[in-house]
């Protein structure tokens, strides 16, 4: 919520009405709203307060569905989950940074056709997700959120170019280092995919045997990940002390 709306609602009781006028910025991306004044008429329907229960052993066991028996076990479990999540984010950030540095150091010409294919795939992904989550078309979503279609399209193009560039750089390193994929690699990958999908590994393996083109996608996926693993193994990480806020 805009600060002006929050301030107007503070102290109000149920059934009270509030009117707030907001000045839209002159450079707002939605041209039909830029520089205009918007009026919001609101009515307070109810006031809710979040009450957090005391973390007792009984509460810990209930909210964890029996996984933890005591409050201390739950706290330790949460600490471990947070630490694991941060570690995974750090690892993913390192991988992305390494690939970006590799691609930046490469001199290459990126075919427009590859960028366009990637861009179209990304647009379809956005359209499907918005339709699934909000029941809107992409154009409706952009309009309802005051997003400039041209800026959105430019963002897609820039991101598509970056993805294709990084993919080409990884492929070049893969070929130079002759990084392959063994049958054991594929078996581990398919097994991991099966568990993530909630199906039996043997069932998914039979599917890939029947769909030979899809197994090639798995091979490419494994080779790409092994290549990035190789790249990261060559990276030297330096811990930099945090800057003092004094």
PDB file of C-alpha atoms in Angstrom:
ATOM      1  CA  UNK A   1       0.000   0.000   0.000  1.00  0.00           C
ATOM      2  CA  UNK A   2       1.077   3.563  -0.623  1.00  0.00           C
ATOM      3  CA  UNK A   3       2.164   5.363   2.587  1.00  0.00           C
ATOM      4  CA  UNK A   4      -0.657   7.886   2.133  1.00  0.00           C
ATOM      5  CA  UNK A   5      -3.255   5.107   2.209  1.00  0.00           C
ATOM      6  CA  UNK A   6      -1.728   3.463   5.286  1.00  0.00           C
ATOM      7  CA  UNK A   7      -1.669   6.803   7.104  1.00  0.00           C
ATOM      8  CA  UNK A   8      -5.317   7.508   6.230  1.00  0.00           C
ATOM      9  CA  UNK A   9      -6.427   4.094   7.545  1.00  0.00           C
ATOM     10  CA  UNK A  10      -4.600   4.314  10.878  1.00  0.00           C
ATOM     11  CA  UNK A  11      -7.000   4.693  13.797  1.00  0.00           C
ATOM     12  CA  UNK A  12     -10.144   4.030  11.754  1.00  0.00           C
ATOM     13  CA  UNK A  13     -12.885   1.741  13.041  1.00  0.00           C
ATOM     14  CA  UNK A  14     -15.156  -0.723  11.226  1.00  0.00           C
ATOM     15  CA  UNK A  15     -17.885   0.962   9.121  1.00  0.00           C
ATOM     16  CA  UNK A  16     -15.870   4.203   8.870  1.00  0.00           C
ATOM     17  CA  UNK A  17     -15.159   5.517   5.380  1.00  0.00           C
ATOM     18  CA  UNK A  18     -11.903   6.980   4.108  1.00  0.00           C
ATOM     19  CA  UNK A  19     -11.160   9.082   1.042  1.00  0.00           C
ATOM     20  CA  UNK A  20      -7.588   9.492  -0.186  1.00  0.00           C
ATOM     21  CA  UNK A  21      -6.311  11.459  -3.173  1.00  0.00           C
ATOM     22  CA  UNK A  22      -2.978  10.468  -4.700  1.00  0.00           C
ATOM     23  CA  UNK A  23      -0.929  12.403  -7.210  1.00  0.00           C
ATOM     24  CA  UNK A  24       0.459  10.150  -9.944  1.00  0.00           C
ATOM     25  CA  UNK A  25       4.040  10.853 -11.006  1.00  0.00           C
ATOM     26  CA  UNK A  26       4.462  12.732 -14.283  1.00  0.00           C
ATOM     27  CA  UNK A  27       6.820  10.035 -15.589  1.00  0.00           C
ATOM     28  CA  UNK A  28       4.504   7.148 -14.684  1.00  0.00           C
ATOM     29  CA  UNK A  29       4.792   4.378 -17.330  1.00  0.00           C
ATOM     30  CA  UNK A  30       1.003   4.294 -17.779  1.00  0.00           C
ATOM     31  CA  UNK A  31       0.567   7.414 -19.910  1.00  0.00           C
ATOM     32  CA  UNK A  32      -3.160   7.756 -19.303  1.00  0.00           C
ATOM     33  CA  UNK A  33      -2.510   8.092 -15.545  1.00  0.00           C
ATOM     34  CA  UNK A  34       0.699  10.173 -15.609  1.00  0.00           C
ATOM     35  CA  UNK A  35       0.328  13.517 -13.831  1.00  0.00           C
ATOM     36  CA  UNK A  36      -3.280  12.901 -12.771  1.00  0.00           C
ATOM     37  CA  UNK A  37      -4.894  12.701  -9.347  1.00  0.00           C
ATOM     38  CA  UNK A  38      -6.484   9.425  -8.265  1.00  0.00           C
ATOM     39  CA  UNK A  39      -9.178   9.262  -5.609  1.00  0.00           C
ATOM     40  CA  UNK A  40      -9.680   6.146  -3.491  1.00  0.00           C
ATOM     41  CA  UNK A  41     -12.947   5.753  -1.590  1.00  0.00           C
ATOM     42  CA  UNK A  42     -12.624   3.009   1.023  1.00  0.00           C
ATOM     43  CA  UNK A  43     -14.679   1.547   3.839  1.00  0.00           C
ATOM     44  CA  UNK A  44     -13.167  -0.270   6.811  1.00  0.00           C
ATOM     45  CA  UNK A  45     -14.940  -3.627   6.967  1.00  0.00           C
ATOM     46  CA  UNK A  46     -13.130  -5.211   9.872  1.00  0.00           C
ATOM     47  CA  UNK A  47      -9.948  -5.080  11.925  1.00  0.00           C
ATOM     48  CA  UNK A  48      -7.964  -8.275  12.308  1.00  0.00           C
ATOM     49  CA  UNK A  49      -5.026  -8.915  14.596  1.00  0.00           C
ATOM     50  CA  UNK A  50      -2.533 -11.691  14.127  1.00  0.00           C
ATOM     51  CA  UNK A  51      -1.989 -13.633  17.320  1.00  0.00           C
ATOM     52  CA  UNK A  52       1.087 -15.832  17.479  1.00  0.00           C
ATOM     53  CA  UNK A  53       0.760 -18.636  20.059  1.00  0.00           C
ATOM     54  CA  UNK A  54       3.553 -19.318  22.521  1.00  0.00           C
ATOM     55  CA  UNK A  55       5.929 -21.902  21.112  1.00  0.00           C
ATOM     56  CA  UNK A  56       5.430 -24.815  23.471  1.00  0.00           C
ATOM     57  CA  UNK A  57       6.377 -28.430  22.864  1.00  0.00           C
ATOM     58  CA  UNK A  58       2.770 -29.216  22.004  1.00  0.00           C
ATOM     59  CA  UNK A  59       2.576 -26.368  19.480  1.00  0.00           C
ATOM     60  CA  UNK A  60       5.928 -27.356  17.954  1.00  0.00           C
ATOM     61  CA  UNK A  61       4.764 -30.935  17.438  1.00  0.00           C
ATOM     62  CA  UNK A  62       1.447 -29.799  15.967  1.00  0.00           C
ATOM     63  CA  UNK A  63       2.765 -27.270  13.438  1.00  0.00           C
ATOM     64  CA  UNK A  64       5.564 -29.633  12.361  1.00  0.00           C
ATOM     65  CA  UNK A  65       3.056 -32.493  11.993  1.00  0.00           C
ATOM     66  CA  UNK A  66       5.013 -34.632  14.411  1.00  0.00           C
ATOM     67  CA  UNK A  67       8.408 -34.099  12.833  1.00  0.00           C
ATOM     68  CA  UNK A  68       9.678 -32.246  15.911  1.00  0.00           C
ATOM     69  CA  UNK A  69       8.701 -33.205  19.461  1.00  0.00           C
ATOM     70  CA  UNK A  70       9.941 -30.129  21.325  1.00  0.00           C
ATOM     71  CA  UNK A  71      10.160 -26.389  20.756  1.00  0.00           C
ATOM     72  CA  UNK A  72      13.952 -26.535  20.819  1.00  0.00           C
ATOM     73  CA  UNK A  73      14.000 -29.263  18.152  1.00  0.00           C
ATOM     74  CA  UNK A  74      11.775 -27.070  15.976  1.00  0.00           C
ATOM     75  CA  UNK A  75      14.028 -24.029  16.461  1.00  0.00           C
ATOM     76  CA  UNK A  76      17.100 -26.067  15.536  1.00  0.00           C
ATOM     77  CA  UNK A  77      15.300 -27.508  12.511  1.00  0.00           C
ATOM     78  CA  UNK A  78      14.379 -24.021  11.312  1.00  0.00           C
ATOM     79  CA  UNK A  79      17.960 -22.803  11.825  1.00  0.00           C
ATOM     80  CA  UNK A  80      19.273 -25.701   9.743  1.00  0.00           C
ATOM     81  CA  UNK A  81      16.727 -25.060   6.987  1.00  0.00           C
ATOM     82  CA  UNK A  82      17.641 -21.372   6.850  1.00  0.00           C
ATOM     83  CA  UNK A  83      21.360 -22.193   6.782  1.00  0.00           C
ATOM     84  CA  UNK A  84      20.818 -24.742   4.001  1.00  0.00           C
ATOM     85  CA  UNK A  85      18.708 -22.283   2.011  1.00  0.00           C
ATOM     86  CA  UNK A  86      21.361 -19.561   2.298  1.00  0.00           C
ATOM     87  CA  UNK A  87      24.084 -22.033   1.335  1.00  0.00           C
ATOM     88  CA  UNK A  88      22.137 -23.110  -1.757  1.00  0.00           C
ATOM     89  CA  UNK A  89      21.553 -19.471  -2.734  1.00  0.00           C
ATOM     90  CA  UNK A  90      25.260 -18.728  -2.349  1.00  0.00           C
ATOM     91  CA  UNK A  91      26.163 -21.739  -4.482  1.00  0.00           C
ATOM     92  CA  UNK A  92      23.663 -20.776  -7.185  1.00  0.00           C
ATOM     93  CA  UNK A  93      24.891 -17.178  -7.126  1.00  0.00           C
ATOM     94  CA  UNK A  94      28.478 -18.398  -7.565  1.00  0.00           C
ATOM     95  CA  UNK A  95      27.503 -20.602 -10.519  1.00  0.00           C
ATOM     96  CA  UNK A  96      25.585 -17.780 -12.211  1.00  0.00           C
ATOM     97  CA  UNK A  97      28.419 -15.326 -11.626  1.00  0.00           C
ATOM     98  CA  UNK A  98      31.007 -17.751 -13.002  1.00  0.00           C
ATOM     99  CA  UNK A  99      28.992 -18.384 -16.163  1.00  0.00           C
ATOM    100  CA  UNK A 100      28.386 -14.655 -16.626  1.00  0.00           C
ATOM    101  CA  UNK A 101      32.127 -13.929 -16.314  1.00  0.00           C
ATOM    102  CA  UNK A 102      32.910 -16.685 -18.813  1.00  0.00           C
ATOM    103  CA  UNK A 103      30.380 -15.359 -21.312  1.00  0.00           C
ATOM    104  CA  UNK A 104      31.604 -11.767 -20.874  1.00  0.00           C
ATOM    105  CA  UNK A 105      35.138 -12.895 -21.716  1.00  0.00           C
ATOM    106  CA  UNK A 106      34.008 -14.621 -24.923  1.00  0.00           C
ATOM    107  CA  UNK A 107      33.824 -12.913 -28.271  1.00  0.00           C
ATOM    108  CA  UNK A 108      30.841 -14.234 -30.165  1.00  0.00           C
ATOM    109  CA  UNK A 109      28.127 -13.286 -32.588  1.00  0.00           C
ATOM    110  CA  UNK A 110      24.689 -14.313 -31.348  1.00  0.00           C
ATOM    111  CA  UNK A 111      22.220 -15.136 -34.141  1.00  0.00           C
ATOM    112  CA  UNK A 112      19.044 -13.080 -33.866  1.00  0.00           C
ATOM    113  CA  UNK A 113      17.032 -16.229 -34.594  1.00  0.00           C
ATOM    114  CA  UNK A 114      18.298 -17.866 -31.390  1.00  0.00           C
ATOM    115  CA  UNK A 115      17.438 -14.796 -29.327  1.00  0.00           C
ATOM    116  CA  UNK A 116      13.980 -14.658 -30.876  1.00  0.00           C
ATOM    117  CA  UNK A 117      13.278 -18.334 -30.155  1.00  0.00           C
ATOM    118  CA  UNK A 118      14.366 -17.916 -26.541  1.00  0.00           C
ATOM    119  CA  UNK A 119      12.295 -14.750 -26.213  1.00  0.00           C
ATOM    120  CA  UNK A 120       9.177 -16.429 -27.599  1.00  0.00           C
ATOM    121  CA  UNK A 121       9.614 -19.368 -25.222  1.00  0.00           C
ATOM    122  CA  UNK A 122       9.934 -16.974 -22.280  1.00  0.00           C
ATOM    123  CA  UNK A 123       6.855 -15.034 -23.371  1.00  0.00           C
ATOM    124  CA  UNK A 124       4.824 -18.247 -23.629  1.00  0.00           C
ATOM    125  CA  UNK A 125       6.007 -19.188 -20.160  1.00  0.00           C
ATOM    126  CA  UNK A 126       4.878 -15.840 -18.755  1.00  0.00           C
ATOM    127  CA  UNK A 127       1.534 -16.097 -20.543  1.00  0.00           C
ATOM    128  CA  UNK A 128       0.864 -19.617 -19.239  1.00  0.00           C
ATOM    129  CA  UNK A 129       1.847 -18.724 -15.668  1.00  0.00           C
ATOM    130  CA  UNK A 130      -0.257 -15.534 -15.588  1.00  0.00           C
ATOM    131  CA  UNK A 131      -3.243 -17.340 -17.075  1.00  0.00           C
ATOM    132  CA  UNK A 132      -2.874 -20.153 -14.523  1.00  0.00           C
ATOM    133  CA  UNK A 133      -2.355 -17.915 -11.471  1.00  0.00           C
ATOM    134  CA  UNK A 134      -4.541 -14.912 -12.288  1.00  0.00           C
ATOM    135  CA  UNK A 135      -6.837 -15.966 -15.108  1.00  0.00           C
ATOM    136  CA  UNK A 136      -5.627 -13.027 -17.204  1.00  0.00           C
ATOM    137  CA  UNK A 137      -3.963 -12.606 -20.537  1.00  0.00           C
ATOM    138  CA  UNK A 138      -0.474 -11.107 -20.630  1.00  0.00           C
ATOM    139  CA  UNK A 139      -1.849  -7.856 -22.086  1.00  0.00           C
ATOM    140  CA  UNK A 140      -4.441  -7.622 -19.304  1.00  0.00           C
ATOM    141  CA  UNK A 141      -1.766  -8.252 -16.683  1.00  0.00           C
ATOM    142  CA  UNK A 142       0.463  -5.506 -18.066  1.00  0.00           C
ATOM    143  CA  UNK A 143      -2.414  -3.051 -18.209  1.00  0.00           C
ATOM    144  CA  UNK A 144      -3.723  -3.880 -14.723  1.00  0.00           C
ATOM    145  CA  UNK A 145      -0.249  -3.415 -13.228  1.00  0.00           C
ATOM    146  CA  UNK A 146       0.535  -0.223 -15.172  1.00  0.00           C
ATOM    147  CA  UNK A 147       3.458  -1.883 -16.970  1.00  0.00           C
ATOM    148  CA  UNK A 148       4.695  -0.522 -20.267  1.00  0.00           C
ATOM    149  CA  UNK A 149       4.421  -3.268 -22.941  1.00  0.00           C
ATOM    150  CA  UNK A 150       7.437  -1.892 -24.793  1.00  0.00           C
ATOM    151  CA  UNK A 151       9.584  -1.921 -21.645  1.00  0.00           C
ATOM    152  CA  UNK A 152       8.391  -5.450 -20.850  1.00  0.00           C
ATOM    153  CA  UNK A 153       9.265  -6.587 -24.375  1.00  0.00           C
ATOM    154  CA  UNK A 154      12.701  -4.964 -24.147  1.00  0.00           C
ATOM    155  CA  UNK A 155      13.305  -6.727 -20.835  1.00  0.00           C
ATOM    156  CA  UNK A 156      12.424 -10.063 -22.444  1.00  0.00           C
ATOM    157  CA  UNK A 157      14.815  -9.381 -25.320  1.00  0.00           C
ATOM    158  CA  UNK A 158      17.693  -8.437 -23.006  1.00  0.00           C
ATOM    159  CA  UNK A 159      17.152 -11.495 -20.806  1.00  0.00           C
ATOM    160  CA  UNK A 160      16.839 -13.799 -23.831  1.00  0.00           C
ATOM    161  CA  UNK A 161      20.101 -12.449 -25.250  1.00  0.00           C
ATOM    162  CA  UNK A 162      21.847 -13.062 -21.906  1.00  0.00           C
ATOM    163  CA  UNK A 163      20.525 -16.635 -21.647  1.00  0.00           C
ATOM    164  CA  UNK A 164      21.595 -17.498 -25.205  1.00  0.00           C
ATOM    165  CA  UNK A 165      25.004 -15.875 -24.721  1.00  0.00           C
ATOM    166  CA  UNK A 166      25.654 -17.824 -21.526  1.00  0.00           C
ATOM    167  CA  UNK A 167      24.434 -21.063 -23.113  1.00  0.00           C
ATOM    168  CA  UNK A 168      26.795 -20.651 -26.080  1.00  0.00           C
ATOM    169  CA  UNK A 169      29.714 -19.909 -23.767  1.00  0.00           C
ATOM    170  CA  UNK A 170      29.027 -23.030 -21.697  1.00  0.00           C
ATOM    171  CA  UNK A 171      28.686 -25.130 -24.868  1.00  0.00           C
ATOM    172  CA  UNK A 172      32.042 -23.850 -26.122  1.00  0.00           C
ATOM    173  CA  UNK A 173      33.753 -24.732 -22.838  1.00  0.00           C
ATOM    174  CA  UNK A 174      32.032 -28.121 -22.861  1.00  0.00           C
ATOM    175  CA  UNK A 175      33.448 -28.928 -26.289  1.00  0.00           C
ATOM    176  CA  UNK A 176      36.913 -27.590 -25.479  1.00  0.00           C
ATOM    177  CA  UNK A 177      37.199 -29.676 -22.319  1.00  0.00           C
ATOM    178  CA  UNK A 178      35.487 -32.670 -23.955  1.00  0.00           C
ATOM    179  CA  UNK A 179      33.003 -32.994 -21.107  1.00  0.00           C
ATOM    180  CA  UNK A 180      30.769 -35.989 -21.723  1.00  0.00           C
ATOM    181  CA  UNK A 181      27.903 -37.845 -20.126  1.00  0.00           C
ATOM    182  CA  UNK A 182      27.990 -41.479 -19.029  1.00  0.00           C
ATOM    183  CA  UNK A 183      25.122 -43.931 -18.695  1.00  0.00           C
ATOM    184  CA  UNK A 184      25.527 -43.655 -14.909  1.00  0.00           C
ATOM    185  CA  UNK A 185      25.126 -39.875 -15.166  1.00  0.00           C
ATOM    186  CA  UNK A 186      21.877 -40.274 -17.078  1.00  0.00           C
ATOM    187  CA  UNK A 187      20.596 -42.892 -14.653  1.00  0.00           C
ATOM    188  CA  UNK A 188      21.245 -40.625 -11.658  1.00  0.00           C
ATOM    189  CA  UNK A 189      19.607 -37.681 -13.423  1.00  0.00           C
ATOM    190  CA  UNK A 190      16.475 -39.614 -14.353  1.00  0.00           C
ATOM    191  CA  UNK A 191      16.221 -41.037 -10.822  1.00  0.00           C
ATOM    192  CA  UNK A 192      16.476 -37.536  -9.363  1.00  0.00           C
ATOM    193  CA  UNK A 193      13.830 -36.275 -11.790  1.00  0.00           C
ATOM    194  CA  UNK A 194      11.529 -39.151 -10.848  1.00  0.00           C
ATOM    195  CA  UNK A 195      11.729 -38.404  -7.124  1.00  0.00           C
ATOM    196  CA  UNK A 196      11.068 -34.698  -7.753  1.00  0.00           C
ATOM    197  CA  UNK A 197       8.037 -35.594  -9.891  1.00  0.00           C
ATOM    198  CA  UNK A 198       6.760 -38.130  -7.365  1.00  0.00           C
ATOM    199  CA  UNK A 199       6.897 -41.118  -9.733  1.00  0.00           C
ATOM    200  CA  UNK A 200       8.804 -44.378  -9.703  1.00  0.00           C
ATOM    201  CA  UNK A 201      12.259 -44.140 -11.334  1.00  0.00           C
ATOM    202  CA  UNK A 202      11.664 -47.260 -13.437  1.00  0.00           C
ATOM    203  CA  UNK A 203       8.444 -45.758 -14.793  1.00  0.00           C
ATOM    204  CA  UNK A 204      10.223 -42.598 -15.915  1.00  0.00           C
ATOM    205  CA  UNK A 205      13.096 -44.607 -17.397  1.00  0.00           C
ATOM    206  CA  UNK A 206      10.633 -46.557 -19.537  1.00  0.00           C
ATOM    207  CA  UNK A 207       9.191 -43.281 -20.776  1.00  0.00           C
ATOM    208  CA  UNK A 208      12.610 -42.035 -21.843  1.00  0.00           C
ATOM    209  CA  UNK A 209      13.356 -45.336 -23.596  1.00  0.00           C
ATOM    210  CA  UNK A 210      10.228 -44.778 -25.706  1.00  0.00           C
ATOM    211  CA  UNK A 211      10.972 -41.063 -26.231  1.00  0.00           C
ATOM    212  CA  UNK A 212      14.543 -41.019 -27.534  1.00  0.00           C
ATOM    213  CA  UNK A 213      14.494 -37.285 -28.281  1.00  0.00           C
ATOM    214  CA  UNK A 214      13.758 -36.521 -24.635  1.00  0.00           C
ATOM    215  CA  UNK A 215      16.683 -38.581 -23.406  1.00  0.00           C
ATOM    216  CA  UNK A 216      18.948 -36.405 -25.537  1.00  0.00           C
ATOM    217  CA  UNK A 217      17.593 -33.400 -23.649  1.00  0.00           C
ATOM    218  CA  UNK A 218      18.584 -35.110 -20.397  1.00  0.00           C
ATOM    219  CA  UNK A 219      22.081 -35.786 -21.756  1.00  0.00           C
ATOM    220  CA  UNK A 220      22.456 -32.126 -22.751  1.00  0.00           C
ATOM    221  CA  UNK A 221      21.246 -31.053 -19.308  1.00  0.00           C
ATOM    222  CA  UNK A 222      23.748 -33.297 -17.537  1.00  0.00           C
ATOM    223  CA  UNK A 223      26.651 -32.177 -19.747  1.00  0.00           C
ATOM    224  CA  UNK A 224      25.784 -28.537 -19.164  1.00  0.00           C
ATOM    225  CA  UNK A 225      25.672 -28.962 -15.388  1.00  0.00           C
ATOM    226  CA  UNK A 226      28.954 -30.883 -15.363  1.00  0.00           C
ATOM    227  CA  UNK A 227      30.526 -28.109 -17.421  1.00  0.00           C
ATOM    228  CA  UNK A 228      29.416 -25.447 -14.954  1.00  0.00           C
ATOM    229  CA  UNK A 229      30.694 -27.672 -12.119  1.00  0.00           C
ATOM    230  CA  UNK A 230      34.062 -27.777 -13.895  1.00  0.00           C
ATOM    231  CA  UNK A 231      34.024 -23.997 -14.328  1.00  0.00           C
ATOM    232  CA  UNK A 232      33.176 -23.364 -10.666  1.00  0.00           C
ATOM    233  CA  UNK A 233      35.983 -25.708  -9.582  1.00  0.00           C
ATOM    234  CA  UNK A 234      38.417 -23.260 -11.221  1.00  0.00           C
ATOM    235  CA  UNK A 235      36.995 -20.222  -9.445  1.00  0.00           C
ATOM    236  CA  UNK A 236      38.883 -18.701  -6.542  1.00  0.00           C
ATOM    237  CA  UNK A 237      36.526 -17.295  -3.920  1.00  0.00           C
ATOM    238  CA  UNK A 238      37.725 -14.504  -1.632  1.00  0.00           C
ATOM    239  CA  UNK A 239      35.818 -13.609   1.502  1.00  0.00           C
ATOM    240  CA  UNK A 240      35.472  -9.845   1.815  1.00  0.00           C
ATOM    241  CA  UNK A 241      34.723  -8.400   5.280  1.00  0.00           C
ATOM    242  CA  UNK A 242      31.372  -6.645   5.521  1.00  0.00           C
ATOM    243  CA  UNK A 243      31.561  -2.857   5.473  1.00  0.00           C
ATOM    244  CA  UNK A 244      30.948  -1.153   8.769  1.00  0.00           C
ATOM    245  CA  UNK A 245      27.696   0.832   8.966  1.00  0.00           C
ATOM    246  CA  UNK A 246      29.155   3.368  11.360  1.00  0.00           C
TER     247      UNK A 246
END
